[in-house]
Every structure is written in structure tokens, then in C-alpha cells.
Coordinates of N, CA and C and ligand atoms in Angstrom, one line a residue:
X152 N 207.8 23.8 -25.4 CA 207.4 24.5 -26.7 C 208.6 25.4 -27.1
X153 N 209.1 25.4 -28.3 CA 210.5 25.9 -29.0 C 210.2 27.6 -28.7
X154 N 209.5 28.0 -28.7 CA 209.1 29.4 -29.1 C 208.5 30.3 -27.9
X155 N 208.4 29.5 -26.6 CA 207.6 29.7 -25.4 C 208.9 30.8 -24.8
X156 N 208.8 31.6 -23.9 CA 209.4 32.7 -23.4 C 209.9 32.1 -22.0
X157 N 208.9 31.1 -21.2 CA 209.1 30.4 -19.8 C 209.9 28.9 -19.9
X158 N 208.9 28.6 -21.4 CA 209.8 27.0 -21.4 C 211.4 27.9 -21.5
X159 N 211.9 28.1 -22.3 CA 213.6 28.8 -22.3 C 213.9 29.3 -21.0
X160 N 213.1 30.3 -20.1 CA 213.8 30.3 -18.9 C 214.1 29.4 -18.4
X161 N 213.0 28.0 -18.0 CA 213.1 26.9 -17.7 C 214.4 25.8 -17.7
X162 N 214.9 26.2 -19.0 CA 215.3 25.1 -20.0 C 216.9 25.9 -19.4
X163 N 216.7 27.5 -18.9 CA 218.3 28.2 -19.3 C 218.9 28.9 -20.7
X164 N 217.9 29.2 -21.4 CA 218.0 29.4 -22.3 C 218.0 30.6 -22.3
X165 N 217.0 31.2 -21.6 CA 217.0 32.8 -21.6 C 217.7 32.6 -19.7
X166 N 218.5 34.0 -19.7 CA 218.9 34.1 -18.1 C 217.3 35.1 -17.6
X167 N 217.6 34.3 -16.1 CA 216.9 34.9 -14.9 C 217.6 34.5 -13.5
X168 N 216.9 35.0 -13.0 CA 217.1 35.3 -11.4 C 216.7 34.1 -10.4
X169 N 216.9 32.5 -10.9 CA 216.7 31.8 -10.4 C 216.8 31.8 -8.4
X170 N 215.7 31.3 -7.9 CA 215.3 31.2 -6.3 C 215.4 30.0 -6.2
X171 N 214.9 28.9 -6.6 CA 214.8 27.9 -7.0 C 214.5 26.9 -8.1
X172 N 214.7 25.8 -7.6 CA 214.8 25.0 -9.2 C 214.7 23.5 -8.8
X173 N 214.3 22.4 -9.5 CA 214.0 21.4 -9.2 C 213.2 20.4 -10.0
X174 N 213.6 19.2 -10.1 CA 212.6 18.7 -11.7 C 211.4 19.2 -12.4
X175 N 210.5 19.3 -11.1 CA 209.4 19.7 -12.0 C 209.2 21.2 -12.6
X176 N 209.4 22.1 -11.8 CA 209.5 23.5 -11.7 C 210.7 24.4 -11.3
X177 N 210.4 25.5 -11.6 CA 211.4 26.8 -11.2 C 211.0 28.0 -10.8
X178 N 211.4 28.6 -10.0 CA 210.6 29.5 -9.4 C 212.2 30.9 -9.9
X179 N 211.6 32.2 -10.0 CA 212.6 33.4 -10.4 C 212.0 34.4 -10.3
X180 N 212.8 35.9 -10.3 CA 212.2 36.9 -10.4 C 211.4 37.4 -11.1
X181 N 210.5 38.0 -11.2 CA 210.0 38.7 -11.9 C 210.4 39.8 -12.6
X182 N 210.8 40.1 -13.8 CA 211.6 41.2 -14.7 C 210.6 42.9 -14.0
X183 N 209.9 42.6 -13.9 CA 208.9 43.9 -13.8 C 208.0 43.9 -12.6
X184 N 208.7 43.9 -11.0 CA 207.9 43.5 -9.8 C 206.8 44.4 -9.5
X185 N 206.0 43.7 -9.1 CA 204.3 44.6 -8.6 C 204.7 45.1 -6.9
X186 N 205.5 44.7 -6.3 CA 205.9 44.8 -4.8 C 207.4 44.1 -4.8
X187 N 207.4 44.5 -3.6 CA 209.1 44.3 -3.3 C 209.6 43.3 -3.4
X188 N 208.9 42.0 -2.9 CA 209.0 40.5 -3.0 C 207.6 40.2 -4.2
X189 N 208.6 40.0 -5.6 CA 207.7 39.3 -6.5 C 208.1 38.4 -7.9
X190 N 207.9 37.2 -7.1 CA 208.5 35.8 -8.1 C 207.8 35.0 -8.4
X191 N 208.1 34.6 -9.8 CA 207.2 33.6 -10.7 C 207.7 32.0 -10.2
X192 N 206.7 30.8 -10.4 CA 207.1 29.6 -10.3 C 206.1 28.9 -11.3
X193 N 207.1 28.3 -12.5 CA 206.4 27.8 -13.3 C 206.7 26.1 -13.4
X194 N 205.8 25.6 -13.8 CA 206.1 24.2 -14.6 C 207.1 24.0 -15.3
X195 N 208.7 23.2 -15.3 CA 209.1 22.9 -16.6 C 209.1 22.2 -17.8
X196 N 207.5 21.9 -17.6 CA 206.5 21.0 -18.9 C 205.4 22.3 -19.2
X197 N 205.6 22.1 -20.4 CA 204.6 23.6 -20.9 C 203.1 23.2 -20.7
X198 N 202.6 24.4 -19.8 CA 200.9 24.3 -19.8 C 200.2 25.4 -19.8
X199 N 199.8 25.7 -21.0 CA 199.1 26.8 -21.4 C 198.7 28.1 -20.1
X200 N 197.9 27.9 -19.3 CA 197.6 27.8 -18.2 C 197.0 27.2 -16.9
X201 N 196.7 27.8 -16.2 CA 195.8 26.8 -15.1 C 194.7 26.5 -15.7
X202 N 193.9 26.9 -16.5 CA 193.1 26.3 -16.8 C 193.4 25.1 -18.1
X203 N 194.1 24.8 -17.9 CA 194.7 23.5 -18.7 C 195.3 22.5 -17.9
X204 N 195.1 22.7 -16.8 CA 195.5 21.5 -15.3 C 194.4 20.8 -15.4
X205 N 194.9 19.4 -16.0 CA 194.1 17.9 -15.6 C 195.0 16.8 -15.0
X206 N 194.0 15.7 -15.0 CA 194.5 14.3 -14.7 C 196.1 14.3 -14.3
X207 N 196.3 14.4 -15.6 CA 197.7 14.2 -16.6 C 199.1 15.3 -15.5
X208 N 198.6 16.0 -15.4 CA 199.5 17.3 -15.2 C 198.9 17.8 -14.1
X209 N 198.6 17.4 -13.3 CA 198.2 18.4 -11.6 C 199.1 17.7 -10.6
X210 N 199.7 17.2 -10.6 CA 200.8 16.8 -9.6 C 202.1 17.7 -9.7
X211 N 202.3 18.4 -11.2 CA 203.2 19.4 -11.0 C 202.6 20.5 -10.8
X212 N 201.4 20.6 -11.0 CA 201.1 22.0 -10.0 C 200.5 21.8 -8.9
X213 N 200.6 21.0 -7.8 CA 200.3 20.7 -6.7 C 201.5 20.8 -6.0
X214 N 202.8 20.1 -7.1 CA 204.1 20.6 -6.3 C 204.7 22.3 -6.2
X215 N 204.0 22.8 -6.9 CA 204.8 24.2 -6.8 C 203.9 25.2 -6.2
X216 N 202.3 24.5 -5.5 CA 202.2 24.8 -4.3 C 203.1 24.5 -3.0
X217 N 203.7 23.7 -2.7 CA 204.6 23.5 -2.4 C 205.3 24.2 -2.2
X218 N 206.2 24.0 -3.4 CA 207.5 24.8 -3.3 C 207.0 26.5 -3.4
X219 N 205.6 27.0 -3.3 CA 205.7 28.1 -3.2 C 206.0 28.6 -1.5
X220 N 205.3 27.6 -0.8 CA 204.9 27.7 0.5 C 206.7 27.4 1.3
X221 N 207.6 26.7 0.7 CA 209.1 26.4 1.3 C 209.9 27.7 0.6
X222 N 209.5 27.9 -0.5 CA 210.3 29.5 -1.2 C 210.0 30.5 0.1
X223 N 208.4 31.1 0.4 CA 208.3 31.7 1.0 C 208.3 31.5 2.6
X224 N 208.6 30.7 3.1 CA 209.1 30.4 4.2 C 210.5 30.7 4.6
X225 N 211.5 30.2 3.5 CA 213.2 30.6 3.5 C 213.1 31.9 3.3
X226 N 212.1 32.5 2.6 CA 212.0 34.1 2.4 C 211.6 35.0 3.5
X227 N 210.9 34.3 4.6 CA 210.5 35.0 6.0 C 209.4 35.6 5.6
X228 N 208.7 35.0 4.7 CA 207.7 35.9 4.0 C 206.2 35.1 5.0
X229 N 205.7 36.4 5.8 CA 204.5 35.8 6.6 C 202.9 36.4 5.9
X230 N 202.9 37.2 5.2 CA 202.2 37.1 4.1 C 202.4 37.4 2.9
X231 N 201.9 36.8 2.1 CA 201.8 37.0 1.0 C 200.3 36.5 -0.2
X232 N 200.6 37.0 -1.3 CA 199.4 36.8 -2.2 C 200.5 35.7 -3.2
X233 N 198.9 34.8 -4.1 CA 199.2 34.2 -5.1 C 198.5 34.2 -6.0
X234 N 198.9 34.8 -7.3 CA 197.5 34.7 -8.5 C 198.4 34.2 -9.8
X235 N 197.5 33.4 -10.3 CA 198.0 32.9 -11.4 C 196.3 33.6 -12.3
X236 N 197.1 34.6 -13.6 CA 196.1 34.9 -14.1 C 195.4 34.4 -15.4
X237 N 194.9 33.9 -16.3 CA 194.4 33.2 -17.1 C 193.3 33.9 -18.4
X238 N 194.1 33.9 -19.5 CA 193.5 34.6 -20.7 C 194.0 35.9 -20.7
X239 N 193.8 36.8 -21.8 CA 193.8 37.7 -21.6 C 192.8 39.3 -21.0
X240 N 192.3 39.0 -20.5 CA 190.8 39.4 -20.0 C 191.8 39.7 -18.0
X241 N 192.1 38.8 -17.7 CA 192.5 38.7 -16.7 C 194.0 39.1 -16.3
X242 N 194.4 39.3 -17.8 CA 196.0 40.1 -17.2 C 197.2 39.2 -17.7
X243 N 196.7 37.9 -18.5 CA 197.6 36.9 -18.7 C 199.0 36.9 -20.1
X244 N 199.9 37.8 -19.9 CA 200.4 37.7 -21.2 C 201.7 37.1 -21.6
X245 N 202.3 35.9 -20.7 CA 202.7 35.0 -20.7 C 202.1 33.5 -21.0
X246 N 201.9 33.0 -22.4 CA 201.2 31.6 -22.1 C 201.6 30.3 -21.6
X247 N 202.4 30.3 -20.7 CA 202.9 29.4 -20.0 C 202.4 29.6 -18.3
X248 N 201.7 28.6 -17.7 CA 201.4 28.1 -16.5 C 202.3 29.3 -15.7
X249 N 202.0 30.1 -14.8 CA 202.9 30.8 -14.0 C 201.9 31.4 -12.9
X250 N 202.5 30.9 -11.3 CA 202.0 31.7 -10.3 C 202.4 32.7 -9.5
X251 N 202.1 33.5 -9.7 CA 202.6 35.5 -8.7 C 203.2 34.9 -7.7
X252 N 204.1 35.4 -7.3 CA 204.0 35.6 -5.6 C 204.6 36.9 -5.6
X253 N 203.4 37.6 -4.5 CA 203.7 38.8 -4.3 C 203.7 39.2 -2.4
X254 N 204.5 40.0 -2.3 CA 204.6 40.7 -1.0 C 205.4 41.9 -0.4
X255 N 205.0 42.1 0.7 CA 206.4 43.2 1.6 C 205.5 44.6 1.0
X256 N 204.3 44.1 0.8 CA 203.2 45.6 0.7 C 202.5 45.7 1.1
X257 N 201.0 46.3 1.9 CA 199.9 46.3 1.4 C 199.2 46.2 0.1
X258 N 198.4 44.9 0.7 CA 197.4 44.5 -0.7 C 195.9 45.1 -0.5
X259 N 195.3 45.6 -1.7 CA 194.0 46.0 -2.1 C 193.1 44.5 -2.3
X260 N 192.1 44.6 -1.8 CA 190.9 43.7 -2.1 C 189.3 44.2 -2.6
X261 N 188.9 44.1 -3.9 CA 188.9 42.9 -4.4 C 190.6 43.4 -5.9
X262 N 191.3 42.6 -6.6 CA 192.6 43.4 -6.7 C 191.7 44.0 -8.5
X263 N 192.6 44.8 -8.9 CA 192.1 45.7 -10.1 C 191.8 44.5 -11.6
Ligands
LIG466 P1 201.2 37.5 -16.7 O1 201.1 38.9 -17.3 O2 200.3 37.2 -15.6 O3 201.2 36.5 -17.9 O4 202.6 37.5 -16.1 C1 203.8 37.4 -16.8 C2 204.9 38.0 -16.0 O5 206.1 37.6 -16.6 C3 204.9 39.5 -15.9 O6 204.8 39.9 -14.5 C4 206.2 39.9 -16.5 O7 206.8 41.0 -15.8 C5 207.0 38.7 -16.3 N1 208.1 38.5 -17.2 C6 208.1 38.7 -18.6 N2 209.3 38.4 -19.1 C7 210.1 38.0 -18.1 C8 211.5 37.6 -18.0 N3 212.3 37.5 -19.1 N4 212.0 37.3 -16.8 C9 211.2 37.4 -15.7 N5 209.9 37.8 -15.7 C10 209.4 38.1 -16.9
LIG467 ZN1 206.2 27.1 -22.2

């Protein structure tokens, strides 16, 4: 999508702090971290959000389960959280598919 904020980072269009990268997805910093270790991994096929994962398109977000679990592995990272949040109600103000990874803190449960 021409006008998307993530498809451009994707694409290189806007710079980031690329971790990794690979056909389907990209994983990078987060401009604004919640904890010390905190990086986004998005689709490089635009999807509104997770709740727009079907048929068609769940093999790329099955892979960047994945690649979140090999990111954070090369990262030494033995726990961590993952939220992908959805709408705005829930904190979502990027509309492209994107999942947290957060760590190297104490986490609160249930989170704000
Ligand atoms: P959400 O609010 O769940 O949609 O998450 C969007 C995330 O994108 C926020 O954590 C922002 O800090 C992050 N963000 C926004 N612009 C950029 C950017 N140019 N590079 C890296 N992260 C960004
Ligand atoms: Zn997009």
C-alpha cells in the first residue's frame, strides 16, 4: 500500500534499524521502546491486522512466528512477551500487521 508507514519500511523506503529480513517479513526496532529489548516484525505484504489473517495470508504470519522465536534466540532473549494489537481500542496505530517483542523487564499481568 503507497501510503502505508510499514509497507515503506519494508520496501526501504523509510530507514530503520533492521534485525532481520527475509522474503516474507522484516523484523526492526522500534522508534519508541516499551523495554530495553523492543522490536517489531511485520509482513512485507500489507495486512491490515491480525485480524485480517486468512486462508490466503497465514503462512506469512506463521512464518514470523518463526522468525520471532530465531530473532529471539540470536538475541539470548529467555523471556519475552508478544502482542500484536488490533484496532484502535487496543492500542493499534499503525495499520499494518505488526508483532511486539518485548523484554529485559519485568512484565505486569493482566497488561494496561
Ligand atoms: P501499535 O501502536 O501497536 O500500532 O504499534 C506501532 C509501533 O510502531 C509503535 O510502538 C511505534 O513506536 C512504532 N513506530 C512508529 N513509527 C516507527 C518507525 N518509523 N520506526 C520504528 N517503529 C515505529
Ligand atoms: Zn502496509
Amino acid at each position: 500500500m503507497s501510503d502505508c508507514l510499514f509497507c515503506k519500511i519494508a520496501a526501504g523506503e523509510i530507514p530503520s534499524e533492521k534485525l532481520y529480513e527475509d522474503e516474507l517479513c522484516c523484523a526492526f526496532s522500534d522508534i519508541d521502546p516499551q523495554a530495553p529489548t523492543h522490536f517489531l516484525v511485520i509482513p512485507k505484504a500489507h495486512i491490515p491486522s491480525a485480524a485480517e489473517i486468512s486462508p490466503e495470508n497465514s503462512a506469512a504470519a506463521a512464518h514470523i512466528l518463526e522468525v520471532i522465536a530465531k530473532v529471539a534466540r540470536d538475541q539470548g532473549l529467555e523471556s519475552y512477551r508478544i502482542v500484536s494489537n488490533i484496532g484502535p481500542q487496543a492500542g493499534q496505530s499503525v495499520p499494518h500487521l505488526h508483532f511486539h517483542v518485548l523484554a529485559g523487564r519485568d512484565m505486569t499481568w493482566p497488561p494496561g
